[in-house]
Amino acid sequence: MYYINPSVMNIEACSEKKQVYFKNLKFYIHTFGCQMNENDSERIGGILAKEGAQKSNSLENSDLIIVNTCAVRQKSEEKLFSFLGRLTRMKKNKNLIIGVVGCVAQLHQAQLLEKNSAVDFVLGPDNYRGLNQVILKHFGEKFMAIRWSRQWKEIPPEHVLRESDISALVTIMEGCDNFCSYCIVPFTRGREKFRPFPNIIKEVKHLADNGYKEIQLLGQNVNSYRDSFSGKDFSALLRDVNSIPGIEWIRFITSHPKNFTLDIALAMKEGEKICPQLHLPLQSGSSSVLRRMNRGYTREDYLEKIKLLRDLMPDISLSTDIIVGFPGETEKEFQETLKILEEVRYTNIFSFRYSPRPLTSALGMTDDVPFEVKKRRLIEVQQLQKNLQLEKNKSMIGRVIKVLCLGKSKKNPQIFSGRNQGYQVVNFKSPKDLTGEFTPVLITSCGPHSLQGETANHS
Ligand code: 5AD
Ligand code: SF4
């Protein structure tokens, strides 16, 4: 590891005192970005808790604040910097340690320490294991660790401090070799690295023993998973995870269309616990834009995979990511994205305006779609999708569906909230607390983003 900068804080360099200090430490982790970041934060939290530090639920009540960051769009970075401004003001009145970890840490490295005097340490996504020793050793100094390792760094499942005790995130690979021309991830997360197969199975068994009902396998491109020892691939992993007793629903994210094979689709169909639900990022409905994005498939290839999936699993729930206003995107190319949304009829989409990112090859293309046009295209995509979702959701009224209850609704504690197999949010009334249980729900109404109903036939 590589450390920089001399001591700036005044905590004594006695390791025993540091350990005592650590035990009394209250920490708070603020997470921006994707589910992998959420799982990383759970792992970081577990490492700190193992050392005796206590997780706090409030920023104000904490001695150590770690910000886990996302660099995928400029806006994600801006959110970090405004949050850091708030922490800097807090630090003026108390003894606070601030760490920045994750993708922005990897991207800006020492600049984060230099520009933000309040930041005490910077850790890249591959430097979390051993964080406890690192903090203990370098307490009172500014430090940074941003090295990538070629090897998977296992954090034992019992040292993960999970946010949910019903649904668990399980990281199976990290990094990306695809270099889509707009994407910063290969530069922040590094090349693909696969978690050893037996470790994944061990973690899922551990979760099943601890009463978890649902797991989500995570990676930037789970479809390219391959165990370096046995050579087993992602479909083999799905089949083995499916055979673990206790876990009832299995999901995975993210899939790359070019690596999504018939074998994976068959493993989904045959695995009775694998939810018929798939997030398959399209990015653009135009083959020429896809070529400029370096996505490795055409509009036709993508639609063929969707057909294959629907032939095998007619009720499959599909979601996607869309970027509008990529360099050179013409009105005709944009219309092809709208057309494909009508054709596929996704359950949900995530849509973004193209945001030029450092180090990416698209930075060499002229960002020639005016901001106003990007804005208008995004609204068009979102409006169309909203109508399509509403139509789809309305067709579910009157049906009874199986829902995993995840707890009380945040907006209204009188009702419960959960998800169905298709990963749709379902808010429902129930005479008793069903948190952590599966329940049939009769759908009585809907909006574009959620279904509403009441428990049906629950004994
Ligand atoms: N601009 C806009 N959206 C982006 N994404 C990734 N990079 C960019 C970018 N530079 C989107 C993609 C990806 C999702 C996680 O974020 O749609 O699938
Ligand atoms: Fe980024 Fe493309 Fe890799 Fe996804 S597949 S993380 S969009 S480079």
Short mmCIF file of C-alpha atoms and ligand atoms in Angstrom, two decimals:
data_model
loop_
_atom_site.label_atom_id
_atom_site.label_comp_id
_atom_site.label_asym_id
_atom_site.label_seq_id
_atom_site.Cartn_x
_atom_site.Cartn_y
_atom_site.Cartn_z
CA MET A 1 0.00 0.00 0.00
CA TYR A 2 1.01 3.57 -0.51
CA TYR A 3 0.60 6.21 2.14
CA ILE A 4 1.11 9.90 1.83
CA ASN A 5 1.31 13.05 3.90
CA PRO A 6 2.49 13.55 7.45
CA SER A 7 0.41 13.55 10.58
CA VAL A 8 -2.28 16.20 10.84
CA MET A 9 -4.34 14.96 13.75
CA ASN A 10 -3.26 14.80 17.29
CA ILE A 11 -4.06 11.33 18.48
CA GLU A 12 -1.16 9.69 20.29
CA ALA A 13 0.86 7.11 18.44
CA CYS A 14 0.38 4.44 21.09
CA SER A 15 -1.29 1.42 19.54
CA GLU A 16 -2.98 0.36 22.79
CA LYS A 17 -4.55 3.76 23.17
CA LYS A 18 -5.55 3.64 19.53
CA GLN A 19 -7.27 0.30 20.08
CA VAL A 20 -9.18 1.62 23.05
CA TYR A 21 -10.11 4.65 20.98
CA PHE A 22 -11.26 2.36 18.17
CA LYS A 23 -13.54 0.42 20.47
CA ASN A 24 -15.32 3.61 21.43
CA LEU A 25 -15.51 4.84 17.89
CA LYS A 26 -18.90 5.42 16.31
CA PHE A 27 -18.88 5.20 12.55
CA TYR A 28 -21.28 6.18 9.81
CA ILE A 29 -21.02 5.11 6.18
CA HIS A 30 -22.73 7.21 3.53
CA THR A 31 -23.14 5.34 0.25
CA PHE A 32 -23.58 6.82 -3.22
CA GLY A 33 -24.14 4.69 -6.30
CA CYS A 34 -24.83 1.10 -7.16
CA GLN A 35 -25.62 -2.08 -5.23
CA MET A 36 -21.99 -3.11 -5.38
CA ASN A 37 -21.13 0.04 -3.43
CA GLU A 38 -23.88 -0.84 -0.97
CA ASN A 39 -22.36 -4.27 -0.48
CA ASP A 40 -18.85 -2.77 -0.17
CA SER A 41 -20.17 -0.46 2.56
CA GLU A 42 -21.63 -3.49 4.35
CA ARG A 43 -18.23 -5.14 4.15
CA ILE A 44 -16.40 -2.05 5.38
CA GLY A 45 -18.92 -1.76 8.22
CA GLY A 46 -18.27 -5.39 9.14
CA ILE A 47 -14.52 -4.85 9.29
CA LEU A 48 -14.93 -1.87 11.61
CA ALA A 49 -17.53 -3.62 13.79
CA LYS A 50 -15.24 -6.64 14.14
CA GLU A 51 -12.74 -4.32 15.80
CA GLY A 52 -15.36 -3.13 18.28
CA ALA A 53 -16.39 0.10 16.59
CA GLN A 54 -20.12 0.81 16.60
CA LYS A 55 -22.30 1.63 13.67
CA SER A 56 -24.19 4.87 14.12
CA ASN A 57 -27.33 5.88 12.30
CA SER A 58 -26.68 9.58 12.47
CA LEU A 59 -23.96 11.70 10.94
CA GLU A 60 -23.92 14.04 13.93
CA ASN A 61 -23.32 11.21 16.39
CA SER A 62 -20.28 9.79 14.63
CA ASP A 63 -16.51 10.04 15.10
CA LEU A 64 -15.62 8.41 11.80
CA ILE A 65 -17.53 9.15 8.59
CA ILE A 66 -16.78 7.15 5.47
CA VAL A 67 -18.20 8.26 2.15
CA ASN A 68 -18.43 5.52 -0.45
CA THR A 69 -18.50 7.22 -3.81
CA CYS A 70 -19.69 6.79 -7.40
CA ALA A 71 -17.92 8.28 -10.43
CA VAL A 72 -20.17 7.03 -13.21
CA ARG A 73 -21.60 10.45 -14.06
CA GLN A 74 -20.43 13.99 -13.36
CA LYS A 75 -23.55 14.51 -11.26
CA SER A 76 -22.58 11.64 -8.93
CA GLU A 77 -19.26 13.39 -8.29
CA GLU A 78 -20.96 16.72 -7.68
CA LYS A 79 -23.15 15.10 -5.01
CA LEU A 80 -20.02 13.90 -3.26
CA PHE A 81 -18.41 17.32 -3.23
CA SER A 82 -21.47 19.01 -1.81
CA PHE A 83 -21.67 16.31 0.87
CA LEU A 84 -17.98 16.81 1.68
CA GLY A 85 -18.70 20.55 2.12
CA ARG A 86 -21.24 19.66 4.79
CA LEU A 87 -18.78 17.32 6.54
CA THR A 88 -16.05 19.96 6.43
CA ARG A 89 -18.34 22.38 8.28
CA MET A 90 -19.17 19.67 10.85
CA LYS A 91 -15.48 18.99 11.40
CA LYS A 92 -14.86 22.58 12.47
CA ASN A 93 -16.77 21.89 15.68
CA LYS A 94 -15.64 18.38 16.57
CA ASN A 95 -12.89 15.81 16.30
CA LEU A 96 -14.00 13.90 13.23
CA ILE A 97 -12.24 11.49 10.89
CA ILE A 98 -13.40 11.57 7.28
CA GLY A 99 -12.59 8.88 4.72
CA VAL A 100 -13.45 8.89 1.03
CA VAL A 101 -13.59 5.43 -0.55
CA GLY A 102 -14.84 3.89 -3.80
CA CYS A 103 -14.70 5.00 -7.41
CA VAL A 104 -14.10 8.76 -6.94
CA ALA A 105 -11.32 7.89 -4.46
CA GLN A 106 -9.68 5.76 -7.14
CA LEU A 107 -10.19 8.45 -9.76
CA HIS A 108 -8.92 11.53 -7.90
CA GLN A 109 -6.55 9.86 -5.45
CA ALA A 110 -4.23 12.32 -3.67
CA GLN A 111 -6.10 15.32 -5.08
CA LEU A 112 -8.91 14.51 -2.65
CA LEU A 113 -6.55 14.89 0.29
CA GLU A 114 -4.92 17.98 -1.10
CA LYS A 115 -8.04 19.85 -2.15
CA ASN A 116 -10.19 18.89 0.83
CA SER A 117 -8.23 19.45 3.98
CA ALA A 118 -11.01 17.78 5.97
CA VAL A 119 -10.45 14.41 4.27
CA ASP A 120 -8.19 12.13 6.34
CA PHE A 121 -7.95 9.08 4.14
CA VAL A 122 -8.65 7.87 0.64
CA LEU A 123 -9.15 4.21 -0.25
CA GLY A 124 -9.75 2.73 -3.70
CA PRO A 125 -12.31 -0.09 -4.13
CA ASP A 126 -9.64 -2.77 -3.92
CA ASN A 127 -8.22 -1.67 -0.57
CA TYR A 128 -10.88 -2.41 2.00
CA ARG A 129 -9.61 -5.66 3.43
CA GLY A 130 -7.34 -4.86 6.34
CA LEU A 131 -8.93 -1.42 6.68
CA ASN A 132 -9.01 -1.96 10.46
CA GLN A 133 -5.23 -2.43 10.69
CA VAL A 134 -4.65 0.41 8.29
CA ILE A 135 -6.79 2.80 10.31
CA LEU A 136 -5.16 1.67 13.55
CA LYS A 137 -1.67 1.97 12.17
CA HIS A 138 -2.16 5.32 10.53
CA PHE A 139 -4.57 6.89 12.93
CA GLY A 140 -3.70 10.55 13.26
CA GLU A 141 -2.13 10.71 9.81
CA LYS A 142 -3.49 11.35 6.40
CA PHE A 143 -3.22 8.22 4.30
CA MET A 144 -4.17 6.75 0.99
CA ALA A 145 -4.34 3.25 -0.49
CA ILE A 146 -5.33 2.96 -4.11
CA ARG A 147 -3.56 -0.16 -5.36
CA TRP A 148 -5.36 -2.75 -7.44
CA SER A 149 -4.66 -6.33 -6.73
CA ARG A 150 -4.93 -9.09 -9.32
CA GLN A 151 -6.23 -11.39 -6.65
CA TRP A 152 -9.67 -11.52 -5.13
CA LYS A 153 -9.60 -10.24 -1.55
CA GLU A 154 -12.03 -12.31 0.46
CA ILE A 155 -13.86 -10.77 3.37
CA PRO A 156 -15.38 -13.62 5.43
CA PRO A 157 -19.21 -13.60 5.27
CA GLU A 158 -19.50 -13.36 9.05
CA HIS A 159 -17.73 -9.99 8.85
CA VAL A 160 -20.32 -8.31 6.65
CA LEU A 161 -22.57 -5.88 8.49
CA ARG A 162 -25.74 -6.20 6.43
CA GLU A 163 -28.43 -3.56 6.05
CA SER A 164 -31.18 -6.15 5.64
CA ASP A 165 -31.75 -9.46 7.40
CA ILE A 166 -34.13 -10.63 4.68
CA SER A 167 -32.44 -9.93 1.35
CA ALA A 168 -28.65 -10.10 0.95
CA LEU A 169 -26.19 -8.78 -1.60
CA VAL A 170 -23.42 -11.21 -2.59
CA THR A 171 -20.58 -9.91 -4.73
CA ILE A 172 -19.24 -12.57 -7.14
CA MET A 173 -16.96 -10.53 -9.40
CA GLU A 174 -15.59 -7.05 -9.67
CA GLY A 175 -14.20 -4.86 -12.42
CA CYS A 176 -14.82 -4.75 -16.13
CA ASP A 177 -12.91 -5.55 -19.31
CA ASN A 178 -15.46 -4.13 -21.73
CA PHE A 179 -14.42 -0.50 -22.06
CA CYS A 180 -17.72 0.85 -23.30
CA SER A 181 -16.63 4.16 -24.74
CA TYR A 182 -18.61 6.30 -22.25
CA CYS A 183 -17.83 4.35 -19.09
CA ILE A 184 -15.36 5.13 -16.35
CA VAL A 185 -15.81 1.85 -14.46
CA PRO A 186 -12.87 -0.08 -16.00
CA PHE A 187 -10.65 2.78 -14.79
CA THR A 188 -12.02 2.90 -11.26
CA ARG A 189 -12.76 -0.77 -10.55
CA GLY A 190 -9.99 -2.21 -12.69
CA ARG A 191 -10.00 -5.42 -14.73
CA GLU A 192 -12.41 -8.30 -14.10
CA LYS A 193 -11.68 -10.38 -11.04
CA PHE A 194 -13.73 -13.37 -10.01
CA ARG A 195 -14.48 -14.51 -6.51
CA PRO A 196 -13.63 -18.19 -5.94
CA PHE A 197 -16.66 -20.43 -6.47
CA PRO A 198 -16.45 -22.20 -3.06
CA ASN A 199 -16.38 -18.84 -1.25
CA ILE A 200 -19.60 -17.74 -2.94
CA ILE A 201 -21.32 -21.03 -2.09
CA LYS A 202 -20.08 -20.73 1.50
CA GLU A 203 -21.47 -17.21 1.84
CA VAL A 204 -24.86 -18.17 0.40
CA LYS A 205 -25.07 -21.19 2.76
CA HIS A 206 -24.16 -18.91 5.66
CA LEU A 207 -26.95 -16.53 4.62
CA ALA A 208 -29.44 -19.39 4.32
CA ASP A 209 -28.48 -20.61 7.81
CA ASN A 210 -29.11 -17.10 9.09
CA GLY A 211 -32.64 -16.98 7.70
CA TYR A 212 -32.12 -14.90 4.54
CA LYS A 213 -34.88 -15.43 1.99
CA GLU A 214 -33.43 -13.69 -1.03
CA ILE A 215 -29.97 -13.13 -2.46
CA GLN A 216 -28.72 -10.89 -5.25
CA LEU A 217 -25.49 -11.93 -6.94
CA LEU A 218 -23.53 -8.82 -7.89
CA GLY A 219 -20.85 -7.84 -10.38
CA GLN A 220 -20.23 -5.30 -13.14
CA ASN A 221 -20.70 -8.12 -15.64
CA VAL A 222 -21.86 -11.29 -13.85
CA ASN A 223 -22.27 -13.12 -17.17
CA SER A 224 -18.53 -13.29 -17.67
CA TYR A 225 -18.01 -15.02 -14.29
CA ARG A 226 -15.51 -17.88 -14.41
CA ASP A 227 -13.93 -19.58 -11.42
CA SER A 228 -10.21 -19.56 -12.09
CA PHE A 229 -9.65 -22.89 -10.29
CA SER A 230 -12.50 -25.07 -11.60
CA GLY A 231 -13.38 -23.12 -14.75
CA LYS A 232 -17.06 -23.17 -13.71
CA ASP A 233 -19.04 -20.38 -15.36
CA PHE A 234 -21.99 -18.20 -14.37
CA SER A 235 -24.67 -20.70 -15.40
CA ALA A 236 -22.95 -23.38 -13.27
CA LEU A 237 -22.91 -20.93 -10.38
CA LEU A 238 -26.63 -20.20 -10.82
CA ARG A 239 -27.40 -23.92 -10.82
CA ASP A 240 -25.35 -24.58 -7.67
CA VAL A 241 -26.75 -21.58 -5.79
CA ASN A 242 -30.24 -22.71 -6.79
CA SER A 243 -29.67 -26.02 -5.00
CA ILE A 244 -28.86 -24.44 -1.61
CA PRO A 245 -31.78 -25.09 0.76
CA GLY A 246 -33.27 -22.10 2.57
CA ILE A 247 -32.78 -19.34 0.03
CA GLU A 248 -36.03 -18.92 -1.88
CA TRP A 249 -35.41 -16.17 -4.42
CA ILE A 250 -32.22 -15.56 -6.40
CA ARG A 251 -31.49 -12.53 -8.58
CA PHE A 252 -28.37 -11.19 -10.25
CA ILE A 253 -27.14 -7.90 -11.63
CA THR A 254 -25.62 -6.68 -13.98
CA SER A 255 -25.73 -8.68 -17.19
CA HIS A 256 -24.05 -7.59 -20.39
CA PRO A 257 -26.16 -8.45 -23.47
CA LYS A 258 -23.15 -9.62 -25.43
CA ASN A 259 -22.23 -12.20 -22.75
CA PHE A 260 -25.77 -13.34 -22.02
CA THR A 261 -25.88 -16.92 -23.32
CA LEU A 262 -28.57 -19.52 -23.97
CA ASP A 263 -27.04 -21.56 -21.16
CA ILE A 264 -27.63 -18.75 -18.66
CA ALA A 265 -31.22 -18.38 -19.89
CA LEU A 266 -31.73 -22.14 -19.45
CA ALA A 267 -30.24 -22.04 -15.94
CA MET A 268 -32.77 -19.28 -15.15
CA LYS A 269 -35.68 -21.24 -16.55
CA GLU A 270 -34.68 -24.50 -14.87
CA GLY A 271 -33.70 -23.00 -11.52
CA GLU A 272 -37.04 -22.78 -9.73
CA LYS A 273 -35.64 -20.24 -7.24
CA ILE A 274 -34.14 -17.94 -9.85
CA CYS A 275 -36.57 -15.08 -10.32
CA PRO A 276 -37.81 -14.60 -13.88
CA GLN A 277 -36.38 -11.10 -13.85
CA LEU A 278 -33.44 -9.62 -15.70
CA HIS A 279 -31.72 -6.26 -15.88
CA LEU A 280 -30.22 -6.14 -19.37
CA PRO A 281 -28.71 -2.72 -20.12
CA LEU A 282 -29.46 -1.66 -23.69
CA GLN A 283 -28.01 1.90 -23.61
CA SER A 284 -29.32 2.76 -27.09
CA GLY A 285 -31.79 1.30 -29.58
CA SER A 286 -29.64 2.35 -32.52
CA SER A 287 -26.99 -0.02 -33.90
CA SER A 288 -24.81 2.87 -35.07
CA VAL A 289 -24.83 4.47 -31.59
CA LEU A 290 -24.16 1.04 -30.03
CA ARG A 291 -21.13 0.71 -32.32
CA ARG A 292 -19.81 4.11 -31.20
CA MET A 293 -20.45 3.05 -27.61
CA ASN A 294 -18.37 -0.11 -28.20
CA ARG A 295 -21.14 -2.29 -26.81
CA GLY A 296 -20.42 -5.33 -28.97
CA TYR A 297 -24.01 -6.01 -30.13
CA THR A 298 -26.54 -4.56 -32.52
CA ARG A 299 -30.19 -3.66 -32.03
CA GLU A 300 -31.09 -6.95 -33.76
CA ASP A 301 -28.74 -9.05 -31.55
CA TYR A 302 -30.34 -7.52 -28.47
CA LEU A 303 -33.89 -8.11 -29.66
CA GLU A 304 -33.01 -11.71 -30.50
CA LYS A 305 -31.91 -12.28 -26.90
CA ILE A 306 -35.13 -10.73 -25.63
CA LYS A 307 -37.11 -13.08 -27.87
CA LEU A 308 -35.15 -16.06 -26.60
CA LEU A 309 -35.81 -15.04 -23.01
CA ARG A 310 -39.54 -14.50 -23.61
CA ASP A 311 -39.85 -17.80 -25.49
CA LEU A 312 -38.34 -19.59 -22.49
CA MET A 313 -39.98 -17.47 -19.76
CA PRO A 314 -43.09 -15.69 -21.09
CA ASP A 315 -43.63 -13.77 -17.84
CA ILE A 316 -40.05 -12.54 -17.46
CA SER A 317 -39.76 -9.03 -16.07
CA LEU A 318 -37.15 -6.98 -17.92
CA SER A 319 -35.43 -3.73 -17.00
CA THR A 320 -32.72 -1.71 -18.68
CA ASP A 321 -30.42 1.33 -18.72
CA ILE A 322 -30.66 4.01 -21.42
CA ILE A 323 -28.26 6.84 -22.26
CA VAL A 324 -29.60 9.72 -24.37
CA GLY A 325 -27.54 12.31 -26.19
CA PHE A 326 -24.43 10.21 -26.76
CA PRO A 327 -21.97 12.06 -29.06
CA GLY A 328 -23.38 12.27 -32.57
CA GLU A 329 -26.82 10.85 -31.64
CA THR A 330 -29.17 12.04 -34.39
CA GLU A 331 -32.92 12.44 -34.02
CA LYS A 332 -33.38 9.29 -36.12
CA GLU A 333 -31.04 7.31 -33.88
CA PHE A 334 -32.85 8.59 -30.82
CA GLN A 335 -36.24 7.55 -32.28
CA GLU A 336 -34.89 4.00 -32.49
CA THR A 337 -34.45 4.01 -28.71
CA LEU A 338 -38.07 5.10 -28.26
CA LYS A 339 -39.19 2.39 -30.69
CA ILE A 340 -37.36 -0.36 -28.84
CA LEU A 341 -38.92 0.70 -25.54
CA GLU A 342 -42.35 0.19 -27.12
CA GLU A 343 -41.26 -3.12 -28.55
CA VAL A 344 -39.69 -4.66 -25.44
CA ARG A 345 -42.05 -3.16 -22.84
CA TYR A 346 -39.74 -3.12 -19.88
CA THR A 347 -41.03 -3.29 -16.32
CA ASN A 348 -38.62 -0.51 -15.37
CA ILE A 349 -35.81 1.55 -16.88
CA PHE A 350 -33.01 3.80 -15.62
CA SER A 351 -32.30 6.61 -18.04
CA PHE A 352 -29.50 9.15 -18.13
CA ARG A 353 -28.18 12.07 -20.17
CA TYR A 354 -24.74 11.29 -21.56
CA SER A 355 -22.10 12.67 -19.24
CA PRO A 356 -18.51 12.95 -20.55
CA ARG A 357 -16.14 11.17 -18.17
CA PRO A 358 -12.37 11.39 -17.78
CA LEU A 359 -10.20 8.62 -19.27
CA THR A 360 -13.00 7.24 -21.48
CA SER A 361 -12.60 6.99 -25.24
CA ALA A 362 -15.86 8.87 -25.92
CA LEU A 363 -14.10 11.92 -24.54
CA GLY A 364 -12.32 12.06 -27.89
CA MET A 365 -15.67 12.39 -29.70
CA THR A 366 -17.37 15.76 -29.96
CA ASP A 367 -20.09 16.05 -27.33
CA ASP A 368 -22.28 17.71 -29.96
CA VAL A 369 -25.82 17.07 -28.74
CA PRO A 370 -26.84 20.35 -27.09
CA PHE A 371 -27.81 20.18 -23.43
CA GLU A 372 -31.39 21.26 -24.22
CA VAL A 373 -31.74 18.42 -26.72
CA LYS A 374 -30.36 15.89 -24.24
CA LYS A 375 -32.80 17.20 -21.68
CA ARG A 376 -35.76 16.95 -24.05
CA ARG A 377 -34.80 13.43 -25.14
CA LEU A 378 -34.53 12.29 -21.54
CA ILE A 379 -37.99 13.68 -20.80
CA GLU A 380 -39.37 11.91 -23.89
CA VAL A 381 -37.86 8.59 -22.84
CA GLN A 382 -39.13 8.93 -19.31
CA GLN A 383 -42.61 10.04 -20.36
CA LEU A 384 -43.01 7.18 -22.81
CA GLN A 385 -41.74 4.65 -20.28
CA LYS A 386 -44.05 6.03 -17.60
CA ASN A 387 -47.05 5.42 -19.86
CA LEU A 388 -45.85 1.93 -20.77
CA GLN A 389 -45.28 1.06 -17.11
CA LEU A 390 -48.69 2.34 -16.11
CA GLU A 391 -50.30 0.22 -18.82
CA LYS A 392 -48.34 -2.85 -17.71
CA ASN A 393 -49.12 -2.29 -14.05
CA LYS A 394 -52.83 -1.77 -14.72
CA SER A 395 -52.96 -5.18 -16.34
CA MET A 396 -51.98 -6.66 -12.98
CA ILE A 397 -54.99 -5.26 -11.11
CA GLY A 398 -57.15 -8.12 -9.84
CA ARG A 399 -54.28 -10.62 -9.83
CA VAL A 400 -52.87 -12.27 -6.70
CA ILE A 401 -49.07 -12.23 -6.67
CA LYS A 402 -46.41 -13.54 -4.32
CA VAL A 403 -44.58 -10.78 -2.44
CA LEU A 404 -41.57 -10.85 -0.13
CA CYS A 405 -42.42 -8.38 2.63
CA LEU A 406 -39.39 -6.22 3.39
CA GLY A 407 -40.93 -4.10 6.16
CA LYS A 408 -43.16 -1.14 6.76
CA SER A 409 -43.50 1.39 3.98
CA LYS A 410 -41.26 4.39 4.60
CA LYS A 411 -43.94 6.82 3.48
CA ASN A 412 -46.83 5.28 5.40
CA PRO A 413 -46.15 3.03 8.41
CA GLN A 414 -49.74 1.76 8.23
CA ILE A 415 -48.85 -0.26 5.17
CA PHE A 416 -46.16 -2.77 4.27
CA SER A 417 -43.79 -2.79 1.37
CA GLY A 418 -42.11 -5.58 -0.52
CA ARG A 419 -41.20 -6.81 -3.96
CA ASN A 420 -42.59 -9.44 -6.27
CA GLN A 421 -40.54 -11.88 -8.35
CA GLY A 422 -40.37 -9.27 -11.10
CA TYR A 423 -38.67 -6.86 -8.66
CA GLN A 424 -41.60 -4.44 -8.65
CA VAL A 425 -42.36 -2.49 -5.49
CA VAL A 426 -45.64 -3.68 -3.94
CA ASN A 427 -47.24 -1.67 -1.12
CA PHE A 428 -50.00 -3.49 0.70
CA LYS A 429 -52.30 -3.56 3.69
CA SER A 430 -52.05 -6.43 6.10
CA PRO A 431 -53.70 -7.11 9.47
CA LYS A 432 -50.38 -8.42 10.81
CA ASP A 433 -46.69 -7.67 10.41
CA LEU A 434 -45.36 -9.98 7.71
CA THR A 435 -41.82 -8.57 7.56
CA GLY A 436 -39.46 -11.26 6.26
CA GLU A 437 -42.27 -13.48 5.00
CA PHE A 438 -43.67 -14.32 1.60
CA THR A 439 -47.32 -13.46 1.23
CA PRO A 440 -49.96 -13.49 -1.51
CA VAL A 441 -51.13 -9.97 -2.31
CA LEU A 442 -54.25 -9.05 -4.27
CA ILE A 443 -53.39 -6.08 -6.49
CA THR A 444 -56.11 -3.43 -6.26
CA SER A 445 -54.49 -0.33 -7.78
CA CYS A 446 -51.21 0.94 -9.20
CA GLY A 447 -49.07 3.86 -10.24
CA PRO A 448 -46.31 3.79 -12.86
CA HIS A 449 -43.67 2.87 -10.28
CA SER A 450 -45.48 0.59 -7.84
CA LEU A 451 -48.38 -1.77 -7.26
CA GLN A 452 -50.81 -1.48 -4.37
CA GLY A 453 -52.97 -4.12 -2.74
CA GLU A 454 -53.89 -6.15 0.29
CA THR A 455 -52.91 -9.56 1.62
CA ALA A 456 -55.01 -12.37 0.22
CA ASN A 457 -55.81 -15.72 1.88
CA HIS A 458 -53.13 -15.39 4.51
CA SER A 459 -53.63 -17.79 7.40
N1 5AD B 1 -23.06 9.05 -18.98
C1 5AD B 1 -24.34 8.71 -18.75
N2 5AD B 1 -24.69 7.50 -18.26
C2 5AD B 1 -23.69 6.62 -18.00
N3 5AD B 1 -23.72 5.35 -17.53
C3 5AD B 1 -22.45 4.91 -17.44
N4 5AD B 1 -21.60 5.85 -17.86
C4 5AD B 1 -22.34 6.93 -18.21
C5 5AD B 1 -22.04 8.20 -18.75
N5 5AD B 1 -20.78 8.56 -19.00
C6 5AD B 1 -24.96 4.64 -17.22
C7 5AD B 1 -25.12 3.42 -18.10
C8 5AD B 1 -24.84 2.30 -17.15
C9 5AD B 1 -25.36 2.85 -15.86
C10 5AD B 1 -24.86 2.17 -14.64
O1 5AD B 1 -24.93 4.18 -15.88
O2 5AD B 1 -26.45 3.37 -18.56
O3 5AD B 1 -25.48 1.09 -17.51
FE1 SF4 B 2 -19.17 0.24 -17.87
FE2 SF4 B 2 -19.65 -1.14 -20.12
FE3 SF4 B 2 -18.27 -2.28 -18.10
FE4 SF4 B 2 -20.89 -1.80 -17.81
S1 SF4 B 2 -19.96 -3.20 -19.31
S2 SF4 B 2 -19.27 -1.37 -16.31
S3 SF4 B 2 -21.17 0.10 -18.96
S4 SF4 B 2 -17.60 -0.53 -19.33
#
